[in-house]
PDB file of C-alpha atoms in Angstrom:
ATOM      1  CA  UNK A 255      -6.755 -18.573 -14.809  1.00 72.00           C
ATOM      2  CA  UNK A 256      -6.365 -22.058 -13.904  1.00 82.00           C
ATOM      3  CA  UNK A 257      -2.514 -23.365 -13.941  1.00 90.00           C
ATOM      4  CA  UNK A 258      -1.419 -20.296 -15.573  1.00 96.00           C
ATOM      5  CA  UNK A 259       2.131 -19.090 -14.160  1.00 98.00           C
ATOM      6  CA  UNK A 260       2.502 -15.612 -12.368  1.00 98.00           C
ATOM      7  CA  UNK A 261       5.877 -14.120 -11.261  1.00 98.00           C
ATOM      8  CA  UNK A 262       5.683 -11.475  -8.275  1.00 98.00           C
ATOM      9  CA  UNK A 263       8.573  -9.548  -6.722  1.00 98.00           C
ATOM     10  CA  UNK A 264       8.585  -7.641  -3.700  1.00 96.00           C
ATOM     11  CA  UNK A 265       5.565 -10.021  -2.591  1.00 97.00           C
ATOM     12  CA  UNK A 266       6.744 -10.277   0.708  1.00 95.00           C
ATOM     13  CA  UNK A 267       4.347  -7.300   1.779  1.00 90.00           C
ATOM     14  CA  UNK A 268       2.462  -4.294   0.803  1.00 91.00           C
ATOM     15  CA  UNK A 269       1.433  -4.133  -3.135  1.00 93.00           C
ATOM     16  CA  UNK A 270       2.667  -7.253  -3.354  1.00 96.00           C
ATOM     17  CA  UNK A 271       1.280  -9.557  -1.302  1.00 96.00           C
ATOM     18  CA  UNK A 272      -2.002  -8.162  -1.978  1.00 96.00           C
ATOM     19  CA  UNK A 273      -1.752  -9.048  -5.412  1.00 97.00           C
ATOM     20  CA  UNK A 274      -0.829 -12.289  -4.185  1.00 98.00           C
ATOM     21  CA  UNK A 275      -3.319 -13.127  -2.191  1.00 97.00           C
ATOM     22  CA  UNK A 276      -6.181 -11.603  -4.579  1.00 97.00           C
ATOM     23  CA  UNK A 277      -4.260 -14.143  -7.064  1.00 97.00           C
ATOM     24  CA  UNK A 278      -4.193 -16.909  -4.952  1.00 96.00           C
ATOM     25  CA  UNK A 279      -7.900 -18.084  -5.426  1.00 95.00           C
ATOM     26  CA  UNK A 280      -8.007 -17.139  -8.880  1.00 95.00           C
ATOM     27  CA  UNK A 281      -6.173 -20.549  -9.727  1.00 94.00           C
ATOM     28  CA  UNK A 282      -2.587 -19.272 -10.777  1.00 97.00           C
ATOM     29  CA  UNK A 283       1.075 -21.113  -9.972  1.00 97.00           C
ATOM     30  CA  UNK A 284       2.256 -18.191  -7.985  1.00 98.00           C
ATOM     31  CA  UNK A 285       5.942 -17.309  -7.912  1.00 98.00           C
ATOM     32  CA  UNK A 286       7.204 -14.883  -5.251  1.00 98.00           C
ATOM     33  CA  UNK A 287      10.161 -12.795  -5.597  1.00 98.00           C
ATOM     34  CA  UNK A 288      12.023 -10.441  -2.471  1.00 97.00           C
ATOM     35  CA  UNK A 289      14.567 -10.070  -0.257  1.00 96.00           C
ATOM     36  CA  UNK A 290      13.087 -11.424   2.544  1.00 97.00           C
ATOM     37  CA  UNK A 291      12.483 -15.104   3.095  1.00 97.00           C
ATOM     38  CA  UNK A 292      10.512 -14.876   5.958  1.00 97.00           C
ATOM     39  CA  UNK A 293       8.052 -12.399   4.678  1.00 97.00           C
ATOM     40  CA  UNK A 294       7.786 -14.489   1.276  1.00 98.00           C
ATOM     41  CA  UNK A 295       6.585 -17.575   3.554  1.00 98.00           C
ATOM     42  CA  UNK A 296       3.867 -15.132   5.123  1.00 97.00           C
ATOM     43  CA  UNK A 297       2.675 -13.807   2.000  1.00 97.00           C
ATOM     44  CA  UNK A 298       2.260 -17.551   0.381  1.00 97.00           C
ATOM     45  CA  UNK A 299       0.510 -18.582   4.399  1.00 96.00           C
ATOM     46  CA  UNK A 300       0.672 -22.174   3.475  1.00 95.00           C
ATOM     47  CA  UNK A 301      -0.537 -22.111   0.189  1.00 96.00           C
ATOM     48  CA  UNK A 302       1.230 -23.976  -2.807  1.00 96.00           C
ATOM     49  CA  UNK A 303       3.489 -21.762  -4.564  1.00 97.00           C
ATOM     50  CA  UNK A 304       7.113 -21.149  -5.400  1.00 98.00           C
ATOM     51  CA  UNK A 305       9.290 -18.943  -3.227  1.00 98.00           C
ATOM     52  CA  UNK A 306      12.655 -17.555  -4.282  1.00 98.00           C
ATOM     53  CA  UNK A 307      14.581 -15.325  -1.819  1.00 98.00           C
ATOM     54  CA  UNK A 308      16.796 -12.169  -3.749  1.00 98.00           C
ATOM     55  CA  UNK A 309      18.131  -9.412  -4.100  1.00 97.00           C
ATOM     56  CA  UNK A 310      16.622  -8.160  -7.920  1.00 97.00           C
ATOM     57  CA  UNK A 311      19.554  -6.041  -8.185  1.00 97.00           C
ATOM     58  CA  UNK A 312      21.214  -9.350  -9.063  1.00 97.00           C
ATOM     59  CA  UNK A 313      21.537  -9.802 -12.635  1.00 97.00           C
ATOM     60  CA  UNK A 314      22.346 -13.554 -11.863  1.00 98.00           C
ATOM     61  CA  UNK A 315      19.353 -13.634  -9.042  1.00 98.00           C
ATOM     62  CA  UNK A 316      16.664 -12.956 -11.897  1.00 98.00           C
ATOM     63  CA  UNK A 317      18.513 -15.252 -14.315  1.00 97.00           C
ATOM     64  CA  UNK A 318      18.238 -18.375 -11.735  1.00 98.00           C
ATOM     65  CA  UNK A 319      14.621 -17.204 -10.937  1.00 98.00           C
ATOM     66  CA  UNK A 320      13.167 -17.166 -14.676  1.00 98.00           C
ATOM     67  CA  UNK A 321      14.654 -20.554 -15.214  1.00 98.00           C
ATOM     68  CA  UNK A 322      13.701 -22.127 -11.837  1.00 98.00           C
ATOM     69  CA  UNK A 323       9.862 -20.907 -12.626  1.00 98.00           C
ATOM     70  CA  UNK A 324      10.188 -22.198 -16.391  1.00 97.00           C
ATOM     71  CA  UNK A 325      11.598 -26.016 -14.946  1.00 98.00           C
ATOM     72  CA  UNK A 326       9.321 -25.856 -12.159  1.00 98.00           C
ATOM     73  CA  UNK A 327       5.848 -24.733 -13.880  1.00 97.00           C
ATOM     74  CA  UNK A 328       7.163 -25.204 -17.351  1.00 97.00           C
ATOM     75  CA  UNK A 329       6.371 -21.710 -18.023  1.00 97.00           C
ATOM     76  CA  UNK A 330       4.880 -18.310 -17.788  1.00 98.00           C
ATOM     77  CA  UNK A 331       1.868 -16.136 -18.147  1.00 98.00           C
ATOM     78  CA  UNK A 332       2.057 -13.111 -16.151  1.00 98.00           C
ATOM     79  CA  UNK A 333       4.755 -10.774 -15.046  1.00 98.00           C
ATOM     80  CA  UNK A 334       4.195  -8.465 -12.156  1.00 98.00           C
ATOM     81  CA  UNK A 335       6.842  -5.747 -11.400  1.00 98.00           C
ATOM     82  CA  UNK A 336       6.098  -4.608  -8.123  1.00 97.00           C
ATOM     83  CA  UNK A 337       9.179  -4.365  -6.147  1.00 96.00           C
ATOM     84  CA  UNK A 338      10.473  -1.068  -5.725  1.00 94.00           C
ATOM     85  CA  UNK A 339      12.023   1.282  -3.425  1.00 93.00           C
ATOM     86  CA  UNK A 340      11.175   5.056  -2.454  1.00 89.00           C
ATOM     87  CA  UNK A 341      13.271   7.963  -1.826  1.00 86.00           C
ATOM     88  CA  UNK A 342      12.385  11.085   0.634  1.00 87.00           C
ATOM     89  CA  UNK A 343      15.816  13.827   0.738  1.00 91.00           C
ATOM     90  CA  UNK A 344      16.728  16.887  -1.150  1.00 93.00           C
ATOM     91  CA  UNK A 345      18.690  16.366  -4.213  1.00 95.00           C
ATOM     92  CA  UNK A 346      21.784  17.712  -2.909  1.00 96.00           C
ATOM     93  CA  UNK A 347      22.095  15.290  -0.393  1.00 96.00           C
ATOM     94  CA  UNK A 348      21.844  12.066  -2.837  1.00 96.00           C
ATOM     95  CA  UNK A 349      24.740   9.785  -3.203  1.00 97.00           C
ATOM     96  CA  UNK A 350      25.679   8.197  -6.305  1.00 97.00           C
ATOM     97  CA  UNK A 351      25.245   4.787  -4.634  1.00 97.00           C
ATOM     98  CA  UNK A 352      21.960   5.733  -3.574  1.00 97.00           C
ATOM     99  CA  UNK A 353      21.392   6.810  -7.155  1.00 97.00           C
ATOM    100  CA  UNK A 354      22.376   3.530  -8.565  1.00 98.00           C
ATOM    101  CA  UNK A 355      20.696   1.899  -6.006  1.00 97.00           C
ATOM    102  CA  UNK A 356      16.974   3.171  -6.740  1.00 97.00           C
ATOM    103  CA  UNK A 357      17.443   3.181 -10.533  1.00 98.00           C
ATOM    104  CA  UNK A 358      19.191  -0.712 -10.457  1.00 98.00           C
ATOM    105  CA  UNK A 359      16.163  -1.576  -8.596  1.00 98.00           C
ATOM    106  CA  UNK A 360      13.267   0.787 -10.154  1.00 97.00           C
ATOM    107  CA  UNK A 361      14.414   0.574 -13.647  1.00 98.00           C
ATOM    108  CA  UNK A 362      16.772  -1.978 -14.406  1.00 98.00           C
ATOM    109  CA  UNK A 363      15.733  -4.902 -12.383  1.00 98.00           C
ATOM    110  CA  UNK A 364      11.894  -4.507 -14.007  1.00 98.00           C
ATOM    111  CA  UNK A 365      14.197  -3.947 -17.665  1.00 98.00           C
ATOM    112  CA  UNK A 366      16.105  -7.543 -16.879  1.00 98.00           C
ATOM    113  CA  UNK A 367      12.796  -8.931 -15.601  1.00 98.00           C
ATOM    114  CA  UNK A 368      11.110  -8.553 -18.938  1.00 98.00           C
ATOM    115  CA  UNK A 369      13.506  -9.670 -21.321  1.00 98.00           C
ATOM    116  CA  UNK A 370      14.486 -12.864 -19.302  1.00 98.00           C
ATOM    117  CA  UNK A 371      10.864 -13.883 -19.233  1.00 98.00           C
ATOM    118  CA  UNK A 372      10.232 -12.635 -22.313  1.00 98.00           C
ATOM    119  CA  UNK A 373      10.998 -15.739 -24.299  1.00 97.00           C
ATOM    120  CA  UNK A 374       8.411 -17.916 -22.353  1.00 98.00           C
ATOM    121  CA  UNK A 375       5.748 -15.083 -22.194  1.00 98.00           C
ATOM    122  CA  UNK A 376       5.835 -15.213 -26.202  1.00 97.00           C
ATOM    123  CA  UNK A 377       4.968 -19.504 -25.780  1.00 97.00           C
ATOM    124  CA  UNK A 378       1.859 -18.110 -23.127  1.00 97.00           C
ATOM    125  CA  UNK A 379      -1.358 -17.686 -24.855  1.00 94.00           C
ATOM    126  CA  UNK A 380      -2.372 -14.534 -22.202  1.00 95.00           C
ATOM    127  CA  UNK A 381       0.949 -12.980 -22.011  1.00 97.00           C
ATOM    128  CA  UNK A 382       0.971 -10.352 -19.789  1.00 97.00           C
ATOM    129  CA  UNK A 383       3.188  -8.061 -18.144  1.00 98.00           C
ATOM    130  CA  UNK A 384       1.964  -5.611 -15.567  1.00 98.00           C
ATOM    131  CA  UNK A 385       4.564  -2.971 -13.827  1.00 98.00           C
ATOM    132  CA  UNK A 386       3.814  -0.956 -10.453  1.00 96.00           C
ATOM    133  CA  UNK A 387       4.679   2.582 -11.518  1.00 94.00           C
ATOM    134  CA  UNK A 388       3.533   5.624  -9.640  1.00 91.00           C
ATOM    135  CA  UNK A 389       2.329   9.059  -9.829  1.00 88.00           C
ATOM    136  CA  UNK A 390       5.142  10.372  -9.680  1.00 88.00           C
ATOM    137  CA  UNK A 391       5.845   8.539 -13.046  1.00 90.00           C
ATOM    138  CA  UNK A 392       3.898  11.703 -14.278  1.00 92.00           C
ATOM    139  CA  UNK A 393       3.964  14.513 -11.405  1.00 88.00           C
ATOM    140  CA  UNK A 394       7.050  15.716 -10.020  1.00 84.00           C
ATOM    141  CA  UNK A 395       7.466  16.179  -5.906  1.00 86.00           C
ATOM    142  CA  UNK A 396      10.021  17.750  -3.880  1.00 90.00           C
ATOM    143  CA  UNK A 397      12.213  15.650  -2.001  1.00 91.00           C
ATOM    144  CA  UNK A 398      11.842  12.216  -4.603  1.00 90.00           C
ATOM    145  CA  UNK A 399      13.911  13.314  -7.919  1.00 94.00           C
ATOM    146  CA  UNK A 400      15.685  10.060  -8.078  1.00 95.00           C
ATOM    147  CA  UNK A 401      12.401   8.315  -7.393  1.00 93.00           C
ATOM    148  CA  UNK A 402      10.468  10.289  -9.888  1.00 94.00           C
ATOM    149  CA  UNK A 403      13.017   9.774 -12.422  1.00 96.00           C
ATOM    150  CA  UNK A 404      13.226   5.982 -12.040  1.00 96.00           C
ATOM    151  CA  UNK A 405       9.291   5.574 -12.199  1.00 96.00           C
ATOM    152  CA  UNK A 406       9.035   7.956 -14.900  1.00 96.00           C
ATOM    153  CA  UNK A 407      11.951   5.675 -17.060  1.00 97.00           C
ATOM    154  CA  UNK A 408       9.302   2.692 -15.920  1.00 97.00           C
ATOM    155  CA  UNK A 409       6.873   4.584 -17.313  1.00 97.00           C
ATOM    156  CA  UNK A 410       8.090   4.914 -20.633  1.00 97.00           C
ATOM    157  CA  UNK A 411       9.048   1.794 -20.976  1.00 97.00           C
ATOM    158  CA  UNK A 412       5.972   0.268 -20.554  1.00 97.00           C
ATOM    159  CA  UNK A 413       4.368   2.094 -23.262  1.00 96.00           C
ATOM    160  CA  UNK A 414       7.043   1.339 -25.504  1.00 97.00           C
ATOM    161  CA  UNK A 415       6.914  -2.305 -24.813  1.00 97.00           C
ATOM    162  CA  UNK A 416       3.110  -2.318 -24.522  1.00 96.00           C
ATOM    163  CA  UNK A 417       3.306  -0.757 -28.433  1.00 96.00           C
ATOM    164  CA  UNK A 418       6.030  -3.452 -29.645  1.00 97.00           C
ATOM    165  CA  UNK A 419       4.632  -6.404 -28.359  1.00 97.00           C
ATOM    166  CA  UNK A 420       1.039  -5.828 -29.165  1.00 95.00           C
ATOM    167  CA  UNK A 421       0.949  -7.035 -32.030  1.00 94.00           C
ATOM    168  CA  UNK A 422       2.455 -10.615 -30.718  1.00 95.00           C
ATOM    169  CA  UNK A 423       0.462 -10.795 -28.548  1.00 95.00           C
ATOM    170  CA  UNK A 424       1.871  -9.914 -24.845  1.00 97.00           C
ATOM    171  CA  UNK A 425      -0.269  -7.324 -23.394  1.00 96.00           C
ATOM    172  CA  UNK A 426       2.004  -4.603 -20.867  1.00 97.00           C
ATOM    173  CA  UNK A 427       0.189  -2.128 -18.899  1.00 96.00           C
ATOM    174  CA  UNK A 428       1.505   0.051 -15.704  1.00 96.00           C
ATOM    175  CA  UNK A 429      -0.512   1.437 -13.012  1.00 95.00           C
ATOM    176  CA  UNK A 430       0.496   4.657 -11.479  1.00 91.00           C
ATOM    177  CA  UNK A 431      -0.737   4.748  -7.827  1.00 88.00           C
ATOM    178  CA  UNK A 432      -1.260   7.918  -6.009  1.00 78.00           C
ATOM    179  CA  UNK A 433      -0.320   7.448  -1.998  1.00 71.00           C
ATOM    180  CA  UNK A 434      -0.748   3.594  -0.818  1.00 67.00           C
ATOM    181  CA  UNK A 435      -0.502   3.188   2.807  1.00 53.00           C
ATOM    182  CA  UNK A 436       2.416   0.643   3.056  1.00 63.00           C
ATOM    183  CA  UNK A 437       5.381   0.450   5.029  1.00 60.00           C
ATOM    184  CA  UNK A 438       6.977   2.093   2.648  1.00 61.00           C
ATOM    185  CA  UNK A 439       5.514   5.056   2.379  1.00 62.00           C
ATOM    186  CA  UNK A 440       5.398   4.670   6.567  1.00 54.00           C
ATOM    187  CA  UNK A 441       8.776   5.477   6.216  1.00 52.00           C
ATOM    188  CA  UNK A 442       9.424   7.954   3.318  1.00 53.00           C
ATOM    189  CA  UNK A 443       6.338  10.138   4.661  1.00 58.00           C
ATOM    190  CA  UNK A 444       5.459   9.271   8.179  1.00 59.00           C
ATOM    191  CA  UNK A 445       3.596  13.182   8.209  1.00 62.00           C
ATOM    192  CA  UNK A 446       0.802  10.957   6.702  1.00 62.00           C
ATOM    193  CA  UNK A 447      -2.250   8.976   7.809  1.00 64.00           C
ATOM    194  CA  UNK A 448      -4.032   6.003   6.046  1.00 63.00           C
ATOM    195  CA  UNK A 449      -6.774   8.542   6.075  1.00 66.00           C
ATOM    196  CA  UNK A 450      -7.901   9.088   2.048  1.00 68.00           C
ATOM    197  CA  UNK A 451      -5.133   6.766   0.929  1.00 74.00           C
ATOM    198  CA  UNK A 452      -5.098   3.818  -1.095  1.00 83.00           C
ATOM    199  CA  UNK A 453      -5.019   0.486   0.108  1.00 85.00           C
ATOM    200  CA  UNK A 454      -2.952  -2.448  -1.379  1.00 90.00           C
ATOM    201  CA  UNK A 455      -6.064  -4.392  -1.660  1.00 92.00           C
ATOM    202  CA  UNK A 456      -6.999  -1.403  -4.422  1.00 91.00           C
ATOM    203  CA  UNK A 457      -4.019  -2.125  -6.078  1.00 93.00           C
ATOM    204  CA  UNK A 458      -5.024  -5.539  -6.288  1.00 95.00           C
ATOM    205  CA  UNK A 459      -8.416  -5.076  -7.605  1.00 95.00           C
ATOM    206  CA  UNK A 460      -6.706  -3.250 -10.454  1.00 95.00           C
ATOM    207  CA  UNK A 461      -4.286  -5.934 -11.074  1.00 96.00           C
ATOM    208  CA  UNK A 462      -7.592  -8.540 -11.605  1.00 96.00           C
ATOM    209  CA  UNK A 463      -9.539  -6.108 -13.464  1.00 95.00           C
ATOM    210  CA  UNK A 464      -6.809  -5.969 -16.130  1.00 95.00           C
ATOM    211  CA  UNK A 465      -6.212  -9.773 -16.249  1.00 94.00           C
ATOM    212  CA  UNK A 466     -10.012 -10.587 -16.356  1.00 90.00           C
ATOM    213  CA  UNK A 467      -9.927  -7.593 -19.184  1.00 87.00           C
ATOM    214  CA  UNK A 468      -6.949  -8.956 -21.215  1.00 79.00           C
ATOM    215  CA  UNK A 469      -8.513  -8.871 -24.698  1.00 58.00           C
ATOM    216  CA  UNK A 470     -11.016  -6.537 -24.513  1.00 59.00           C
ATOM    217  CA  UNK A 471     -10.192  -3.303 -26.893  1.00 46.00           C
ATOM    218  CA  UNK A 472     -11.483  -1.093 -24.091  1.00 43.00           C
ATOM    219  CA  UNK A 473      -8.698  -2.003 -21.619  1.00 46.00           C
ATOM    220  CA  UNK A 474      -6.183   1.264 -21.700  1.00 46.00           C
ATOM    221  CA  UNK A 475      -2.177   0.299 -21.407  1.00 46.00           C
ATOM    222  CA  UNK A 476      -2.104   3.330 -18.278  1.00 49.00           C
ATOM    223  CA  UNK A 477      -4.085   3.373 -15.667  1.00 50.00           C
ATOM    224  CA  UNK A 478      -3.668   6.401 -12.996  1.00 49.00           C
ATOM    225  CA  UNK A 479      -5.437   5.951  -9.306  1.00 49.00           C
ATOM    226  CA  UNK A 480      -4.891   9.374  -6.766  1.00 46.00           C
ATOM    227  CA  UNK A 481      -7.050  10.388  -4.797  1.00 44.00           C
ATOM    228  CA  UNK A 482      -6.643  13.617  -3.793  1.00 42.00           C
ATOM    229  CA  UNK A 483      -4.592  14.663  -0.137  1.00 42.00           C
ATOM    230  CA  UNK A 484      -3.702  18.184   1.280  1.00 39.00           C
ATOM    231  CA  UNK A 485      -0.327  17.591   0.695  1.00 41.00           C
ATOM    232  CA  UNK A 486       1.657  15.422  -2.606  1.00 37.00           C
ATOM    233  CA  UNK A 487       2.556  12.009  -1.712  1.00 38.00           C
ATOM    234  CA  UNK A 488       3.741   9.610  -3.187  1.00 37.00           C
TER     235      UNK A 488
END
């Protein structure tokens, strides 16, 4: 994986800067994508690689990023669509700008993501494109309808780009993560404990199996991890 050019958002903790640093020694021109500065710089810890502040809900933020990783690195390899953002309150009490909010960042970001890199990932002779789903992508929970909707949309989107671009070449799989014990899910369900969760790290190892796996047939385009809890999480 020497040289070759990965883009990560939300790297600047959690999923993300697991991946990252299970990335890091594998040889690949890292690119890290989030909000926060400060957390980028932890995440990369010293280590060559290209940080770009954001907010992915910028159209023109993802723009300047794809092109700033093509000039820099002259290109790319692999896409990882991590960032994301949960939800935890009844349907009634959802604003529209909270709507927007979630799907801009769950759905449309990833969406803008793909097609801006696209044209570079079609020059890339391991073209891949890997996108953080979640179970709820496939189970629905109370309390996380705008959240289940957006990773369900990110769901089938990745098996209709995974069908349409197999054939040239660009391989697109999604993971769909049961309960990972991140500040995120700190937040959205603090009722939990780490206790039978998934780590990041997990995440990770997922994220390296299907790289290392690229082009062999038995590699499927969905991969589900849950491990079972008393109560559904997310």
């Amino acid at each position: 994986m020497k040289d070759k050019v990965c883009i990560i958002t939300g790297a600047g903790g959690g999923i993300g800067s697991a991946i990252a640093n299970a990335l890091f020694p594998m040889g690949y021109k890292l690119v890290l994508m989030g909000r926060n500065e400060e957390k980028l710089k932890r995440t990369a810890n010293g280590r060559e690689c290209l940080i770009l502040p954001g907010d992915i809900c910028n159209d023109g933020y993802i723009k300047e990023a794809i092109e700033k990783t093509a000039e820099t690195y002259g290109g790319i390899d692999l896409l990882i669509n991590n960032a994301g953002v949960a939800q935890s309150q009844g349907f009634e009490d959802i604003t529209m700008a909270e709507y927007d909010m979630i799907m801009n960042t769950n759905v449309r970001a990833p969406f803008l993501i793909c097609k801006s890199a696209l044209p570079y990932l079609q020059r890339s002779d391991s073209a891949t494109i890997i996108n953080i789903a979640s179970v709820t992508a496939h189970k629905g929970y109370a309390l996380q309808s705008v959240y289940a909707a957006s990773k369900h949309a990110l769901l089938g989107f990745t098996k209709a780009l995974s069908k349409e671009y197999y054939q040239k070449g660009i391989r697109a799989h999604v993971i769909s993560p049961g309960g990972v014990f991140t500040d995120m899910v700190k937040v959205s369900r603090p009722d939990l404990s780490s206790d039978g969760m998934i780590l990041a790290e997990d995440i990770a190892e997922t994220v390296k199996y299907l790289i290392k796996m690229r082009n062999t047939a038995c590699v499927a385009d969905e991969i589900e991890l849950h491990r079972e809890t008393k109560e559904p999480f997310m």
